[in-house]
PDB file of C-alpha atoms in Angstrom:
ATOM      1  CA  UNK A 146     -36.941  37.687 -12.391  1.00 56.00           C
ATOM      2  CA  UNK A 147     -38.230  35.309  -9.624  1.00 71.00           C
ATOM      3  CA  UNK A 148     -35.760  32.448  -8.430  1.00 77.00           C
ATOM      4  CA  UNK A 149     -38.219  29.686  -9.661  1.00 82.00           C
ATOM      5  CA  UNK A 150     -37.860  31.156 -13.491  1.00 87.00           C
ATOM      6  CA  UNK A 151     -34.085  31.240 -12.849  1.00 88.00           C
ATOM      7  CA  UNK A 152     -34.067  27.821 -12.200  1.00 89.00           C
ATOM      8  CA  UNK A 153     -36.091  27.212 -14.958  1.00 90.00           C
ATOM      9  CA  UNK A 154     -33.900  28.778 -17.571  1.00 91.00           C
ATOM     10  CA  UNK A 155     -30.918  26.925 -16.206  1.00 92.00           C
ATOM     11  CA  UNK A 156     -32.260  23.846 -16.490  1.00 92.00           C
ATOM     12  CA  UNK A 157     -33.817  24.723 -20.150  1.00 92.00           C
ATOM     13  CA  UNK A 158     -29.987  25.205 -21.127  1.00 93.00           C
ATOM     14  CA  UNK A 159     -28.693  22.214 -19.124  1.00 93.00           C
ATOM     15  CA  UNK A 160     -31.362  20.429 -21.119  1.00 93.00           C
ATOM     16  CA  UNK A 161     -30.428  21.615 -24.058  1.00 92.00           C
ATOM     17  CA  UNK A 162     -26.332  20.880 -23.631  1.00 92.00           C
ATOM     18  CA  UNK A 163     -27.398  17.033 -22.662  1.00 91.00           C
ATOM     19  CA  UNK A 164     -29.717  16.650 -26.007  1.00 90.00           C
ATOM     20  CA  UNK A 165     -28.505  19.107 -28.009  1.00 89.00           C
ATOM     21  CA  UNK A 166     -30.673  19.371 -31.725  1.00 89.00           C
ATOM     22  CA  UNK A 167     -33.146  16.984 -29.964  1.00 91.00           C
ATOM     23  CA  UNK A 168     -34.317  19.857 -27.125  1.00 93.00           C
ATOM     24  CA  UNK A 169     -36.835  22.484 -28.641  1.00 93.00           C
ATOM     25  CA  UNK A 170     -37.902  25.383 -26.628  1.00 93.00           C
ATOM     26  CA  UNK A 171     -41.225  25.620 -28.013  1.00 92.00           C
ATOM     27  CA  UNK A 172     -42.505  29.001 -25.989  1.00 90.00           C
ATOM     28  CA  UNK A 173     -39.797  31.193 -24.362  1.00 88.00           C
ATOM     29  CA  UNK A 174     -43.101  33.253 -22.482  1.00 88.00           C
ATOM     30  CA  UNK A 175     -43.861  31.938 -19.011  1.00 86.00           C
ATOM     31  CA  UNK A 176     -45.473  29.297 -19.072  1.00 89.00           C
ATOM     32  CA  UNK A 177     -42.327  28.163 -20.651  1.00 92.00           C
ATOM     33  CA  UNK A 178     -43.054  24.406 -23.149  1.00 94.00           C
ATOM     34  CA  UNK A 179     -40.039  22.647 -23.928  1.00 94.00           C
ATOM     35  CA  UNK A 180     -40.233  19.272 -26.257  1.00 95.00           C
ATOM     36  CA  UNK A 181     -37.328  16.390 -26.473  1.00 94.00           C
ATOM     37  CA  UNK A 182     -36.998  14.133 -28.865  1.00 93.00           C
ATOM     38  CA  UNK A 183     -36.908  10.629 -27.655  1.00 92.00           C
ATOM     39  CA  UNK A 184     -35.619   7.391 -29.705  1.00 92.00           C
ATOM     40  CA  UNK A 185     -34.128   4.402 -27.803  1.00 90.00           C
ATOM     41  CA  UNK A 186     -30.472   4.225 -29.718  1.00 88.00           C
ATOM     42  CA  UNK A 187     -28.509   8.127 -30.266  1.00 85.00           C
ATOM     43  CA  UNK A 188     -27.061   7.543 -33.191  1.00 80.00           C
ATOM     44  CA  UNK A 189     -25.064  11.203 -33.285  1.00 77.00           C
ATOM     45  CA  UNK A 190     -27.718  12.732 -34.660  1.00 73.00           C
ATOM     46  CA  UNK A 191     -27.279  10.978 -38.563  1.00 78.00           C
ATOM     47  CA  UNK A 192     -30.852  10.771 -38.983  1.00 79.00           C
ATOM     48  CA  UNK A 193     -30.866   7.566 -41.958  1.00 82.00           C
ATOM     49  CA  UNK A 194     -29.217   5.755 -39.430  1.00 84.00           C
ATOM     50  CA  UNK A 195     -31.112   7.223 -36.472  1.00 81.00           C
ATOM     51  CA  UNK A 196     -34.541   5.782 -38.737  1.00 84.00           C
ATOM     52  CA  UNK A 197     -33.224   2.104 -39.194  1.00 86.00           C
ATOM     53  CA  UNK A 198     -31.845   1.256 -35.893  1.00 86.00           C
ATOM     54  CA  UNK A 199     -34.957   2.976 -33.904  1.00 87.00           C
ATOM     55  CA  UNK A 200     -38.195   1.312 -34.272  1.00 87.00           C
ATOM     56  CA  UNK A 201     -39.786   3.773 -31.805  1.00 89.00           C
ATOM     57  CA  UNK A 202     -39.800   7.463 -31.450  1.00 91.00           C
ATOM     58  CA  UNK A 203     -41.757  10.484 -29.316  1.00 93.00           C
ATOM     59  CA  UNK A 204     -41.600  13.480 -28.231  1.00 94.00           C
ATOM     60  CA  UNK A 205     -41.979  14.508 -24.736  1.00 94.00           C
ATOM     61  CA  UNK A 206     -43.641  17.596 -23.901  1.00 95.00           C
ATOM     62  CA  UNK A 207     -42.982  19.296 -21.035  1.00 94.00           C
ATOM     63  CA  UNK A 208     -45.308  22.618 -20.347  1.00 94.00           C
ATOM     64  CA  UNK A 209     -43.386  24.381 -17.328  1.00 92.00           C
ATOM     65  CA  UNK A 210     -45.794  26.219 -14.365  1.00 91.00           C
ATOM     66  CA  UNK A 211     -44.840  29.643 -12.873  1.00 89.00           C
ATOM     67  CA  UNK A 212     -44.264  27.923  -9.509  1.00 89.00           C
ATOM     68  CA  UNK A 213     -42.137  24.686 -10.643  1.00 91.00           C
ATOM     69  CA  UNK A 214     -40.131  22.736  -9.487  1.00 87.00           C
ATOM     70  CA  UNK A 215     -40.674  23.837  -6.161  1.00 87.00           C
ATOM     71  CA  UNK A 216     -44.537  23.842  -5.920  1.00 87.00           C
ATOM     72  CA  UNK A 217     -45.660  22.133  -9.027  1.00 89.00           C
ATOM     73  CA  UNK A 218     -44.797  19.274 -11.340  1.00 91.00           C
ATOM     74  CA  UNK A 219     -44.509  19.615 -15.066  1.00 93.00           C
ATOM     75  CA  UNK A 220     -47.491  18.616 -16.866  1.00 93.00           C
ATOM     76  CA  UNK A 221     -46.409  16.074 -19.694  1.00 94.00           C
ATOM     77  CA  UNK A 222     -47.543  14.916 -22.857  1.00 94.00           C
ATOM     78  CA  UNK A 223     -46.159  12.248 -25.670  1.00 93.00           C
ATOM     79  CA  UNK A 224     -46.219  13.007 -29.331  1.00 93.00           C
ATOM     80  CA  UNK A 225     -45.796   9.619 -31.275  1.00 91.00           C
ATOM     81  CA  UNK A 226     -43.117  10.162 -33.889  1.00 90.00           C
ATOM     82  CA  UNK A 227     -43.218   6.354 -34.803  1.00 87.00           C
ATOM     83  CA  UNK A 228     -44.223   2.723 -33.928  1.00 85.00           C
ATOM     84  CA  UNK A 229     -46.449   3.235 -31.403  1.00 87.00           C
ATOM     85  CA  UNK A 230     -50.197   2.877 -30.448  1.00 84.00           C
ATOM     86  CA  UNK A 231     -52.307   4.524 -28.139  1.00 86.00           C
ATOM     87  CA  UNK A 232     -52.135   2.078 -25.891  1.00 84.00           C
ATOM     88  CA  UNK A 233     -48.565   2.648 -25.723  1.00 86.00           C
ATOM     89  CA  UNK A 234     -48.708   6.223 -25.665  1.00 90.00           C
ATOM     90  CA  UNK A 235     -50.785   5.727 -22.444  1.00 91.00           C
ATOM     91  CA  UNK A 236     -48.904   3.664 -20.493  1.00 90.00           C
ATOM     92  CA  UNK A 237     -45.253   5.365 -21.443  1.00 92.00           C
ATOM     93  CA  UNK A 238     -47.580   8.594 -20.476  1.00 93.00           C
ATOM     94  CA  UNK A 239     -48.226   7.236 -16.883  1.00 93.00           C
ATOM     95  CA  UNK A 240     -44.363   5.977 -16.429  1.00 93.00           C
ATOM     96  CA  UNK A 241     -43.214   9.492 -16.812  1.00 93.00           C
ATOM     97  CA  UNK A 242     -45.963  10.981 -14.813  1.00 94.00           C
ATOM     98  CA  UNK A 243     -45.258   8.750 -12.183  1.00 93.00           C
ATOM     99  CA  UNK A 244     -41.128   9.893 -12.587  1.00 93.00           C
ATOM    100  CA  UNK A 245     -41.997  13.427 -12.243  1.00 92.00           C
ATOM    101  CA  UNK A 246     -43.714  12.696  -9.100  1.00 92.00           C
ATOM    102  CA  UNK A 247     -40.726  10.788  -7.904  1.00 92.00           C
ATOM    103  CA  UNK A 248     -38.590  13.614  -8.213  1.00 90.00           C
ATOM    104  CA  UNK A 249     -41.185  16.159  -6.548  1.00 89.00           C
ATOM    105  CA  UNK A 250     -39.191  19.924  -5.878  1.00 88.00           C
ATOM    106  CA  UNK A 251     -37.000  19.100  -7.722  1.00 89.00           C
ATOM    107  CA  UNK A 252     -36.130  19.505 -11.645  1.00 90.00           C
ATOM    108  CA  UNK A 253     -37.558  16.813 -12.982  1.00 91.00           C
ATOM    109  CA  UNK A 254     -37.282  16.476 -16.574  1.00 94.00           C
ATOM    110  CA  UNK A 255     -33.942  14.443 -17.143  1.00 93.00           C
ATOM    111  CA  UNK A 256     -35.264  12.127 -15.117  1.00 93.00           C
ATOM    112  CA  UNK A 257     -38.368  11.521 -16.791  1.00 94.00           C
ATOM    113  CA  UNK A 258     -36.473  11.634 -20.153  1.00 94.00           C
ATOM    114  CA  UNK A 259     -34.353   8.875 -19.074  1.00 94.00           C
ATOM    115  CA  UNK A 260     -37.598   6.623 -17.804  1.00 93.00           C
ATOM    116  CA  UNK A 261     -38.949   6.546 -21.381  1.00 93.00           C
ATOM    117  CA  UNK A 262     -35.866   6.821 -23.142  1.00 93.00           C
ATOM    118  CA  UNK A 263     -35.406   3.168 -20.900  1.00 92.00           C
ATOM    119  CA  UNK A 264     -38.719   2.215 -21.756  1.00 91.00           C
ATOM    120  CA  UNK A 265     -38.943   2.747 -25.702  1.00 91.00           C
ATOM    121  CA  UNK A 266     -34.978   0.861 -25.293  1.00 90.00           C
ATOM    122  CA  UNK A 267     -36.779  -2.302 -24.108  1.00 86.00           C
ATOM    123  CA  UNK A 268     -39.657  -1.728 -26.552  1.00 84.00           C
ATOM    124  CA  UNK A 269     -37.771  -1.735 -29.781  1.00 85.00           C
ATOM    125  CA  UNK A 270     -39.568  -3.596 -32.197  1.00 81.00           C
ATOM    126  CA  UNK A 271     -41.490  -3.519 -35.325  1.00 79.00           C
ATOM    127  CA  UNK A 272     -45.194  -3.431 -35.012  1.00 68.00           C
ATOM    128  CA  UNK A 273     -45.922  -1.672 -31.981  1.00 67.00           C
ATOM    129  CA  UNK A 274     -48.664   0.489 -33.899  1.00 60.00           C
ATOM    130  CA  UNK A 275     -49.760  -2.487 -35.543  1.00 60.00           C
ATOM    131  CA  UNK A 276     -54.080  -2.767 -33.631  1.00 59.00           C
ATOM    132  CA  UNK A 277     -54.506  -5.964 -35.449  1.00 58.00           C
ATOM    133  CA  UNK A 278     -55.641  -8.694 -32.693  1.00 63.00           C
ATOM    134  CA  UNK A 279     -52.805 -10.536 -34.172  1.00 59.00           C
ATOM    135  CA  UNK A 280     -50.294  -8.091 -33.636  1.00 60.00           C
ATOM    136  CA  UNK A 281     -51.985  -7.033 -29.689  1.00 64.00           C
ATOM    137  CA  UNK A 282     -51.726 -10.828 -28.780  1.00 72.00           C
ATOM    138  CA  UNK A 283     -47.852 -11.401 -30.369  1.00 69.00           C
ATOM    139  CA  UNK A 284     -47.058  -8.205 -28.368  1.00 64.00           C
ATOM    140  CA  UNK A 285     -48.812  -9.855 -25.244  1.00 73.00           C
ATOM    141  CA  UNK A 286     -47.173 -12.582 -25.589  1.00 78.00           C
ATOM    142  CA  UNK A 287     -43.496 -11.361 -25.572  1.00 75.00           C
ATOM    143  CA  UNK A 288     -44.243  -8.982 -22.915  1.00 74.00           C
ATOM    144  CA  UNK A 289     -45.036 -11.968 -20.849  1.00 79.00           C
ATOM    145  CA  UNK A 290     -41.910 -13.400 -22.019  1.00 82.00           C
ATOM    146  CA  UNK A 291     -40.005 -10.887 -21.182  1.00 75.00           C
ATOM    147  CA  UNK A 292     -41.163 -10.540 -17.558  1.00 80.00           C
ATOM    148  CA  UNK A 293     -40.977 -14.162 -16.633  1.00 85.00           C
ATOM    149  CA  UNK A 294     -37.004 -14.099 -18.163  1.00 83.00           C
ATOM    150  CA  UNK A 295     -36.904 -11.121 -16.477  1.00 80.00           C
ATOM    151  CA  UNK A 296     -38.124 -12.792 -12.849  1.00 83.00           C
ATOM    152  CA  UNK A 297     -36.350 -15.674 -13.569  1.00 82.00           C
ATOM    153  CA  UNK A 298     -32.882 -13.254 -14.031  1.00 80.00           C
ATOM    154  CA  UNK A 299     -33.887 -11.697 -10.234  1.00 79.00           C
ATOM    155  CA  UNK A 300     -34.658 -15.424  -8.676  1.00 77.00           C
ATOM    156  CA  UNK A 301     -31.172 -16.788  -9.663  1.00 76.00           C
ATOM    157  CA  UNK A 302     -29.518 -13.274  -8.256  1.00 72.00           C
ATOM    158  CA  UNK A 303     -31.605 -13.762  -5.050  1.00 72.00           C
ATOM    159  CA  UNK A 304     -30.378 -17.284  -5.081  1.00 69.00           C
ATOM    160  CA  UNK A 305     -26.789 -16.429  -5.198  1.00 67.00           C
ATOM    161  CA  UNK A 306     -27.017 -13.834  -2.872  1.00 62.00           C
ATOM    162  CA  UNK A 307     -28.699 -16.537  -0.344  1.00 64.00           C
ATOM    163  CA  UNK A 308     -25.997 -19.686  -1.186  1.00 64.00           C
ATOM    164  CA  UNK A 309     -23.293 -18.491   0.278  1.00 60.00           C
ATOM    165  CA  UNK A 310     -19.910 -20.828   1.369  1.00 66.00           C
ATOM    166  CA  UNK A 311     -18.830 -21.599   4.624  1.00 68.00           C
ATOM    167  CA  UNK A 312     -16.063 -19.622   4.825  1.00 70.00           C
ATOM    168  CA  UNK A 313     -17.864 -16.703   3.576  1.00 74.00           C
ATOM    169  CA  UNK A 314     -20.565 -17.147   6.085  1.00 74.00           C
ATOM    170  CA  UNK A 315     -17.693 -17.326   8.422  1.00 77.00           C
ATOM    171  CA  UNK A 316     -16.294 -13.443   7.400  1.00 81.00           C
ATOM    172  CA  UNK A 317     -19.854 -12.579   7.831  1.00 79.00           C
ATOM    173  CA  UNK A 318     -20.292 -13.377  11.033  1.00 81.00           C
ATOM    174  CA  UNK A 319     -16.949 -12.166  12.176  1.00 81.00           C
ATOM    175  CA  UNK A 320     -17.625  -8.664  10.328  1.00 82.00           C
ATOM    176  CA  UNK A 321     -20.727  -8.663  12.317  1.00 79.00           C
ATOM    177  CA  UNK A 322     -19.387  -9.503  15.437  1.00 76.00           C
ATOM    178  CA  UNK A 323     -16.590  -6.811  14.725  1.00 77.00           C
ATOM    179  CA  UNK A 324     -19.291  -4.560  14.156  1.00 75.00           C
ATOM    180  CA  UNK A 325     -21.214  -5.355  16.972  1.00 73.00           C
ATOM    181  CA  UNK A 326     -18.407  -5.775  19.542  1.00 71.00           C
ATOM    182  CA  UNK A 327     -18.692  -7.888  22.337  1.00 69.00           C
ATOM    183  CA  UNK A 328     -20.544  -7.555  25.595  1.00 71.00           C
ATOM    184  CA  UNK A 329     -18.247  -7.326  28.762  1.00 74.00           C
ATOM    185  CA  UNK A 330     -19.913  -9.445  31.517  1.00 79.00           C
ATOM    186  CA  UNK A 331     -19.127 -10.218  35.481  1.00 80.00           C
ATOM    187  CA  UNK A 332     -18.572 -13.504  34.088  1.00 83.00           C
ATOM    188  CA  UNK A 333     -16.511 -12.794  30.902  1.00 81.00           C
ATOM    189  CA  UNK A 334     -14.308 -10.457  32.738  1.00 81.00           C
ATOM    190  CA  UNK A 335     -13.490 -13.254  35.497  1.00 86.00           C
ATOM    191  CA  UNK A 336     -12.557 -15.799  32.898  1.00 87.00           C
ATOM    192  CA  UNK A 337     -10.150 -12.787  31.171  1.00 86.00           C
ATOM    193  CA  UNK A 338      -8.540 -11.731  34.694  1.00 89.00           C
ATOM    194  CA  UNK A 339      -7.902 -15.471  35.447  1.00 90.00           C
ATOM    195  CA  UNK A 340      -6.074 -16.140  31.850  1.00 91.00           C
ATOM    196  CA  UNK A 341      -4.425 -12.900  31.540  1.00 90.00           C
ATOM    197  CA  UNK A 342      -3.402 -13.110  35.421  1.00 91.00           C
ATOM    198  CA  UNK A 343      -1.652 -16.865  34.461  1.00 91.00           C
ATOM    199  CA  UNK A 344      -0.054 -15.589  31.310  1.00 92.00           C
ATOM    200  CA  UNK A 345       1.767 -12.681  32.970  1.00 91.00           C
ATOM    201  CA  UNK A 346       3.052 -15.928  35.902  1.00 91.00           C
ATOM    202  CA  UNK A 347       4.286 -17.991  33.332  1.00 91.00           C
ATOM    203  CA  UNK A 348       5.901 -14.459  31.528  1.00 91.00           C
ATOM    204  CA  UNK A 349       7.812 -13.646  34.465  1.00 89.00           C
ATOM    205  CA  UNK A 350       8.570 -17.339  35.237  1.00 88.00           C
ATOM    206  CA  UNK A 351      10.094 -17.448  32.105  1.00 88.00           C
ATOM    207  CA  UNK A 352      11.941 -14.287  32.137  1.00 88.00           C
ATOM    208  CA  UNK A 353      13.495 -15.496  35.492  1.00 84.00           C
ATOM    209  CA  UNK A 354      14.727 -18.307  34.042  1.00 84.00           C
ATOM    210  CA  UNK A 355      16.436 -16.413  31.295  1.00 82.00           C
ATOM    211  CA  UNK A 356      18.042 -14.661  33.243  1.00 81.00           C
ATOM    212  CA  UNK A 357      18.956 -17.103  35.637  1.00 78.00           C
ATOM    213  CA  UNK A 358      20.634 -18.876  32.515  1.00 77.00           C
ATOM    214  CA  UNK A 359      22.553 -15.850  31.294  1.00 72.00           C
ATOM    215  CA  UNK A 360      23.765 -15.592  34.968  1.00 73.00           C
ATOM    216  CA  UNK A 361      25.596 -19.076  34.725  1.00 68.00           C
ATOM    217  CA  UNK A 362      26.441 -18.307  31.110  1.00 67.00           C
ATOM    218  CA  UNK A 363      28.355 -14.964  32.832  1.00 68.00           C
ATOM    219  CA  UNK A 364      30.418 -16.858  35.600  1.00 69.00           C
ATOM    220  CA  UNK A 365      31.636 -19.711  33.158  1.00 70.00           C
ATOM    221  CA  UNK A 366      33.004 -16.803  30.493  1.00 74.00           C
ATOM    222  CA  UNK A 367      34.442 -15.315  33.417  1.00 71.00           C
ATOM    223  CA  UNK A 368      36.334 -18.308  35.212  1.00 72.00           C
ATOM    224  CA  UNK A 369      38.030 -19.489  31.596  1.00 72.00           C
ATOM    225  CA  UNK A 370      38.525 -15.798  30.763  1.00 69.00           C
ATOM    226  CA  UNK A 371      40.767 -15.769  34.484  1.00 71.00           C
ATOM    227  CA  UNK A 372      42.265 -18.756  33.622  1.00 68.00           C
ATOM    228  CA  UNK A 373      43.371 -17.335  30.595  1.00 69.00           C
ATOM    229  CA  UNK A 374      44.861 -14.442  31.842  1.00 63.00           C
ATOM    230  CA  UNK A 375      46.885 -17.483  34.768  1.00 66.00           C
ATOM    231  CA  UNK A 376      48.660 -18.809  32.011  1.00 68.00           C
ATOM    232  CA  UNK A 377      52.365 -18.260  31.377  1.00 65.00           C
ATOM    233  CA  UNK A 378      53.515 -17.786  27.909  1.00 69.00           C
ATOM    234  CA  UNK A 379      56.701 -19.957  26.777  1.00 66.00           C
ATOM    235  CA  UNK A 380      58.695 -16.868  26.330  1.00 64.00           C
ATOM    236  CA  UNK A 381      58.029 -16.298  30.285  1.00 66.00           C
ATOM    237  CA  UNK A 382      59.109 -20.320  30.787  1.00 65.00           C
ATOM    238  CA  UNK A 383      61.851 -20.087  28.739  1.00 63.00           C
ATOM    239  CA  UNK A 384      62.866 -16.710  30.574  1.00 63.00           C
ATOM    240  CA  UNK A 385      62.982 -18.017  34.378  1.00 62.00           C
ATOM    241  CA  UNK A 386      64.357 -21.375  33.382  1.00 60.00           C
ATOM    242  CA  UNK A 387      68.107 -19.741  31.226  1.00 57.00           C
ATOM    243  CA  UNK A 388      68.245 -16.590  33.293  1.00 52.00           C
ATOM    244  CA  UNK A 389      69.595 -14.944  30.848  1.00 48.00           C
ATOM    245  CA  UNK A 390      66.488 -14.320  28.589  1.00 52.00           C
ATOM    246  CA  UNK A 391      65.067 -12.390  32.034  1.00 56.00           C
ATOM    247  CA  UNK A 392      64.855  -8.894  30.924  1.00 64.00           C
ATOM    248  CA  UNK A 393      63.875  -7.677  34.548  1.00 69.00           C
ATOM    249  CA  UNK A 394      66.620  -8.969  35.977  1.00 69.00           C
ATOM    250  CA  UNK A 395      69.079  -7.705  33.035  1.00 69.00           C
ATOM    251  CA  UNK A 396      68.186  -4.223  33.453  1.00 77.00           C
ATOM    252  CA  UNK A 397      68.485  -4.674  37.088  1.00 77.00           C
ATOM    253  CA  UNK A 398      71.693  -5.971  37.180  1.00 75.00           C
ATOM    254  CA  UNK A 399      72.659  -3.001  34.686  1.00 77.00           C
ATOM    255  CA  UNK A 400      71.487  -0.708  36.378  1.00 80.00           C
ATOM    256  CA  UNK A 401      73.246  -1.639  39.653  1.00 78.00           C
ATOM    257  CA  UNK A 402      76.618  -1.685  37.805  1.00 77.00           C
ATOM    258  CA  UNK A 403      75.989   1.799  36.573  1.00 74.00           C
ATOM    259  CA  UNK A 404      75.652   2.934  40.132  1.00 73.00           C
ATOM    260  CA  UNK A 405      78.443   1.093  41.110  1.00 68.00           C
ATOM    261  CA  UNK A 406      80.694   2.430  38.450  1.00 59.00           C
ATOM    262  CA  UNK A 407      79.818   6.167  39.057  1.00 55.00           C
ATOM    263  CA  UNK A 408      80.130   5.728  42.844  1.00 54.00           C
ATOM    264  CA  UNK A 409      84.120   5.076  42.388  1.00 52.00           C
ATOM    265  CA  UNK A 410      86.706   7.843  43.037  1.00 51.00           C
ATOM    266  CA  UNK A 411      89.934   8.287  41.807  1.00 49.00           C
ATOM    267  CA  UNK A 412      91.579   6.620  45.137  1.00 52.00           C
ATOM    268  CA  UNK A 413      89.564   3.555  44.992  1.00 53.00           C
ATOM    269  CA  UNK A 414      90.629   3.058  41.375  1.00 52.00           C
ATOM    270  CA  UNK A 415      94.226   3.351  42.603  1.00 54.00           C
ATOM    271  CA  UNK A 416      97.267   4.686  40.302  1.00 57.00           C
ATOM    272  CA  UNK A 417      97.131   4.726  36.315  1.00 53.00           C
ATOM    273  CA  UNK A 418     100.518   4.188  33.972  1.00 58.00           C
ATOM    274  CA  UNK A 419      99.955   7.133  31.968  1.00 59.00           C
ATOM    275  CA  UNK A 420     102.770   5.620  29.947  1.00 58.00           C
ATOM    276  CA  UNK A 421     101.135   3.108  28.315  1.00 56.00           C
ATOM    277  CA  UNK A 422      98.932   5.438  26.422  1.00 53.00           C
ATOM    278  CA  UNK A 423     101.592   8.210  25.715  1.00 56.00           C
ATOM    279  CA  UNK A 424     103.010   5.610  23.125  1.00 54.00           C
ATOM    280  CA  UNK A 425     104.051   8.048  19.528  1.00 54.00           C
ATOM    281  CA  UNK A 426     104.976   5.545  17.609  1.00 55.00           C
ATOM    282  CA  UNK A 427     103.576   5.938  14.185  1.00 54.00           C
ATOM    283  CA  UNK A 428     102.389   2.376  13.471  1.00 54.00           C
ATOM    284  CA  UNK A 429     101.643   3.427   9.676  1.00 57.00           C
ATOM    285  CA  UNK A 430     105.592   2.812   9.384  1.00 57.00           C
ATOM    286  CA  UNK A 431     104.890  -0.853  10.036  1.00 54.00           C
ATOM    287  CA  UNK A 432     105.281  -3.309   7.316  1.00 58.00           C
ATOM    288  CA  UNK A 433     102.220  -5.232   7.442  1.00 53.00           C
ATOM    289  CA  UNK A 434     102.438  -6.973   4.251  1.00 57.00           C
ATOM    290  CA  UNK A 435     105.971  -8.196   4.035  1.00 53.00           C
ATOM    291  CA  UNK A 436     105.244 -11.553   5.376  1.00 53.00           C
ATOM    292  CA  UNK A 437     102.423 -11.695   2.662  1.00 52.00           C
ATOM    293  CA  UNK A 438     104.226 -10.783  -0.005  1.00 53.00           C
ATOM    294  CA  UNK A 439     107.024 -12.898   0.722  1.00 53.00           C
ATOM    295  CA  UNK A 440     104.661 -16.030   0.852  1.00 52.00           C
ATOM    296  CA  UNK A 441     103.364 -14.987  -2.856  1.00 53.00           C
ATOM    297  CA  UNK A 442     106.972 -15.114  -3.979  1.00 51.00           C
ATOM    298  CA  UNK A 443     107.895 -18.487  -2.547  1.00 54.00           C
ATOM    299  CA  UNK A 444     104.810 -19.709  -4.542  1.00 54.00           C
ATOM    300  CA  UNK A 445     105.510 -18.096  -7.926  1.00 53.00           C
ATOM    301  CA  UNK A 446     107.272 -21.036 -10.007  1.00 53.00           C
ATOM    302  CA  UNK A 447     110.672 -21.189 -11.270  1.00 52.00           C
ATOM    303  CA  UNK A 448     111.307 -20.355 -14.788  1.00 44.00           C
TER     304      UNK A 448
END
């Protein structure tokens, strides 16, 4: 099997999964001829409904050469199902003709299925097949119709597309001079040097200044922060002016005494009555409370 009727076959069953019933492979021999049917509203394949809402139908027939899509183009041909003259058949002929050739080498026939699928869309109507000079010149006439609503649709597009704000007009130009960047001159870099070289002056003007600021800020923290420290507490004032409340000198003064004190000997302390502390008298034989009581019986009353 030769890669062009491998292609061919896949895009037979691609065809086929897109359209389903509609696709026919009419000859499965090389030169393959496949036929879709074509109607401007899918109505899911219920075919009473399919025949009111479609005024229009063909079939497209596609007859496949040996050497397509890569050499060749399909050679088409319309079947009128209904609503259409020859005329018609004609012209939709040449649209697709003129598809297949847009989409030269490569597989064409979705594309052309979708050109006259668009066409019989915009060319649903009643009386298409109709050769009466009466029904040629109505059809005339709304074609014409059609094409100058249809001109007049892409004028007022144009037009809004071409009225455009200020501001907008503003973005634009900024996206396009973002886009285009800007072109670094002798004279352009001069006038850049001079501001940035001023900007980083006054920048380290100002930073001196700061700091010159926090410097002063600094030195007055520090004087009132000494000043603080010169101040006596009322405890201290209270202290030096009774003498007594000095703790310094206190333990000073105690502290000499206790040297004092151990430095004497038993000669500079001189000679101790041992007799006044070998006193044995048992003072729990004293009557303590005879004085009391005898107060609490002068106050008893007389009976």
């Amino acid at each position: 099997m030769s890669d062009q009727c491998e292609e061919q076959e896949m895009e037979a069953e691609a065809l086929e999964a897109i359209f389903d019933t509609a696709f026919e492979i009419r000859s499965s021999d090389q030169p393959f001829v496949w036929a879709v049917k074509l109607v401007p509203i899918d109505c899911g394949g219920d075919a009473d409904e399919e025949e009111v809402a479609n005024h229009v139908m063909v079939n497209l027939i596609a007859t496949v050469p040996l050497d397509y899509p890569e050499v060749s183009l399909p050679q088409l041909d319309l079947e009128i199902i209904k609503g259409l003259s020859e005329d018609n058949k004609q012209e939709l002929l040449q649209l697709a003709n003129e598809e297949a050739e847009a989409n030269e080498g490569m597989s064409a026939i979705f594309a052309v299925c979708e050109a006259v699928r668009g066409w019989l869309a915009d060319n649903n109507v009643k009386g298409l097949d109709d050769a009466s000079m009466h029904a040629q010149m109505m059809r005339k006439r709304k074609e014409a119709e059609r094409q100058v609503a249809q001109a007049a649709q892409q004028f007022e597009s144009q037009k809004k597309l071409e009225v455009m704000s200020q501001a907008e007009k503003e973005e634009l130009e900024v996206r396009k001079r973002r886009e285009e960047g800007t072109p670094v001159t002798l004279l352009s870099f001069t006038e850049w040097w001079a501001a940035f070289t001023a900007e980083m002056k006054q920048k380290k003007a100002d930073e001196k200044a700061d700091a010159a600021e926090d410097t002063k800020g600094d030195k007055k923290t520090a004087i009132a922060a000494m000043q603080i420290e010169e101040r006596r507490t009322g405890f201290q004032i209270f202290s030096d002016k009774a003498g007594v409340f000095n703790l310094e000198k206190l333990e000073a003064a105690a502290e000499e005494m206790e040297n004092d004190t151990s430095a004497l000997d038993a000669e500079e302390m001189g000679d101790v009555d041992e007799v006044l502390f070998d006193d044995d008298e048992d003072l729990d034989d004293l009557d303590f409370d005879s004085d009391e009581d005898d107060e609490d019986s002068d106050d008893e009353p007389d009976i």
